[in-house]
PDB file of C-alpha atoms in Angstrom:
ATOM      1  CA  MET A 225     -95.985  -4.285  80.179  1.00 76.00           C
ATOM      2  CA  ALA A 226     -99.269  -4.612  78.275  1.00 87.00           C
ATOM      3  CA  GLN A 227    -101.121  -1.524  77.125  1.00 90.00           C
ATOM      4  CA  PRO A 228    -104.189  -0.803  79.304  1.00 96.00           C
ATOM      5  CA  HIS A 229    -107.528  -1.410  77.592  1.00 97.00           C
ATOM      6  CA  ILE A 230    -110.780   0.104  78.852  1.00 97.00           C
ATOM      7  CA  LEU A 231    -114.368  -0.578  77.814  1.00 97.00           C
ATOM      8  CA  ILE A 232    -116.682   2.436  78.001  1.00 96.00           C
ATOM      9  CA  VAL A 233    -120.400   1.663  77.834  1.00 95.00           C
ATOM     10  CA  SER A 234    -122.611   4.716  77.436  1.00 90.00           C
ATOM     11  CA  TYR A 235    -126.341   5.273  77.772  1.00 85.00           C
ATOM     12  CA  PRO A 236    -127.665   6.013  74.258  1.00 81.00           C
ATOM     13  CA  ALA A 237    -128.414   9.714  74.682  1.00 79.00           C
ATOM     14  CA  GLN A 238    -126.480  12.541  73.040  1.00 80.00           C
ATOM     15  CA  GLY A 239    -125.283  14.134  76.287  1.00 85.00           C
ATOM     16  CA  HIS A 240    -124.033  10.818  77.650  1.00 87.00           C
ATOM     17  CA  ILE A 241    -122.342   9.792  74.408  1.00 88.00           C
ATOM     18  CA  ASN A 242    -120.607  13.149  73.903  1.00 92.00           C
ATOM     19  CA  SER A 243    -119.229  13.166  77.456  1.00 94.00           C
ATOM     20  CA  SER A 244    -118.100   9.554  77.179  1.00 94.00           C
ATOM     21  CA  LEU A 245    -116.393  10.202  73.831  1.00 94.00           C
ATOM     22  CA  GLN A 246    -114.516  13.158  75.339  1.00 96.00           C
ATOM     23  CA  LEU A 247    -113.293  10.883  78.137  1.00 96.00           C
ATOM     24  CA  ALA A 248    -112.333   8.205  75.600  1.00 95.00           C
ATOM     25  CA  ASN A 249    -110.319  10.730  73.572  1.00 97.00           C
ATOM     26  CA  LYS A 250    -108.425  11.886  76.671  1.00 98.00           C
ATOM     27  CA  LEU A 251    -107.612   8.289  77.580  1.00 97.00           C
ATOM     28  CA  ILE A 252    -106.423   7.544  74.040  1.00 96.00           C
ATOM     29  CA  LYS A 253    -104.106  10.567  74.144  1.00 97.00           C
ATOM     30  CA  ILE A 254    -102.329   9.127  77.205  1.00 96.00           C
ATOM     31  CA  GLY A 255    -101.905   5.721  75.586  1.00 95.00           C
ATOM     32  CA  VAL A 256    -104.930   3.765  76.756  1.00 97.00           C
ATOM     33  CA  GLU A 257    -106.720   1.545  74.245  1.00 97.00           C
ATOM     34  CA  VAL A 258    -110.455   2.252  74.404  1.00 97.00           C
ATOM     35  CA  THR A 259    -113.430   0.252  73.185  1.00 97.00           C
ATOM     36  CA  PHE A 260    -116.659   2.256  73.099  1.00 94.00           C
ATOM     37  CA  ALA A 261    -120.112   0.653  73.160  1.00 93.00           C
ATOM     38  CA  THR A 262    -123.665   1.923  73.247  1.00 88.00           C
ATOM     39  CA  SER A 263    -127.125   0.890  72.110  1.00 83.00           C
ATOM     40  CA  HIS A 264    -128.998   2.371  69.181  1.00 71.00           C
ATOM     41  CA  LYS A 265    -132.502   1.818  70.580  1.00 65.00           C
ATOM     42  CA  LEU A 266    -133.068   5.382  71.814  1.00 57.00           C
ATOM     43  CA  PHE A 267    -132.176   6.842  68.422  1.00 57.00           C
ATOM     44  CA  CYS A 268    -134.823   4.855  66.514  1.00 56.00           C
ATOM     45  CA  PRO A 269    -138.152   6.528  65.779  1.00 62.00           C
ATOM     46  CA  ALA A 270    -141.115   5.382  67.865  1.00 59.00           C
ATOM     47  CA  GLY A 271    -142.715   2.223  66.552  1.00 59.00           C
ATOM     48  CA  TRP A 272    -139.539   0.494  65.331  1.00 53.00           C
TER      49      TRP A 272
END
């Protein structure tokens, strides 16, 4: 059987990313392949 593969897309804010990364790590530990995606827009200074 193929290994499960999950895509996690997180809102680009620290609280959302940290929680999503914790979930991703738990899934990886039980054998799930995880791809993590987010946007960088919120982290750029105003005016970029």
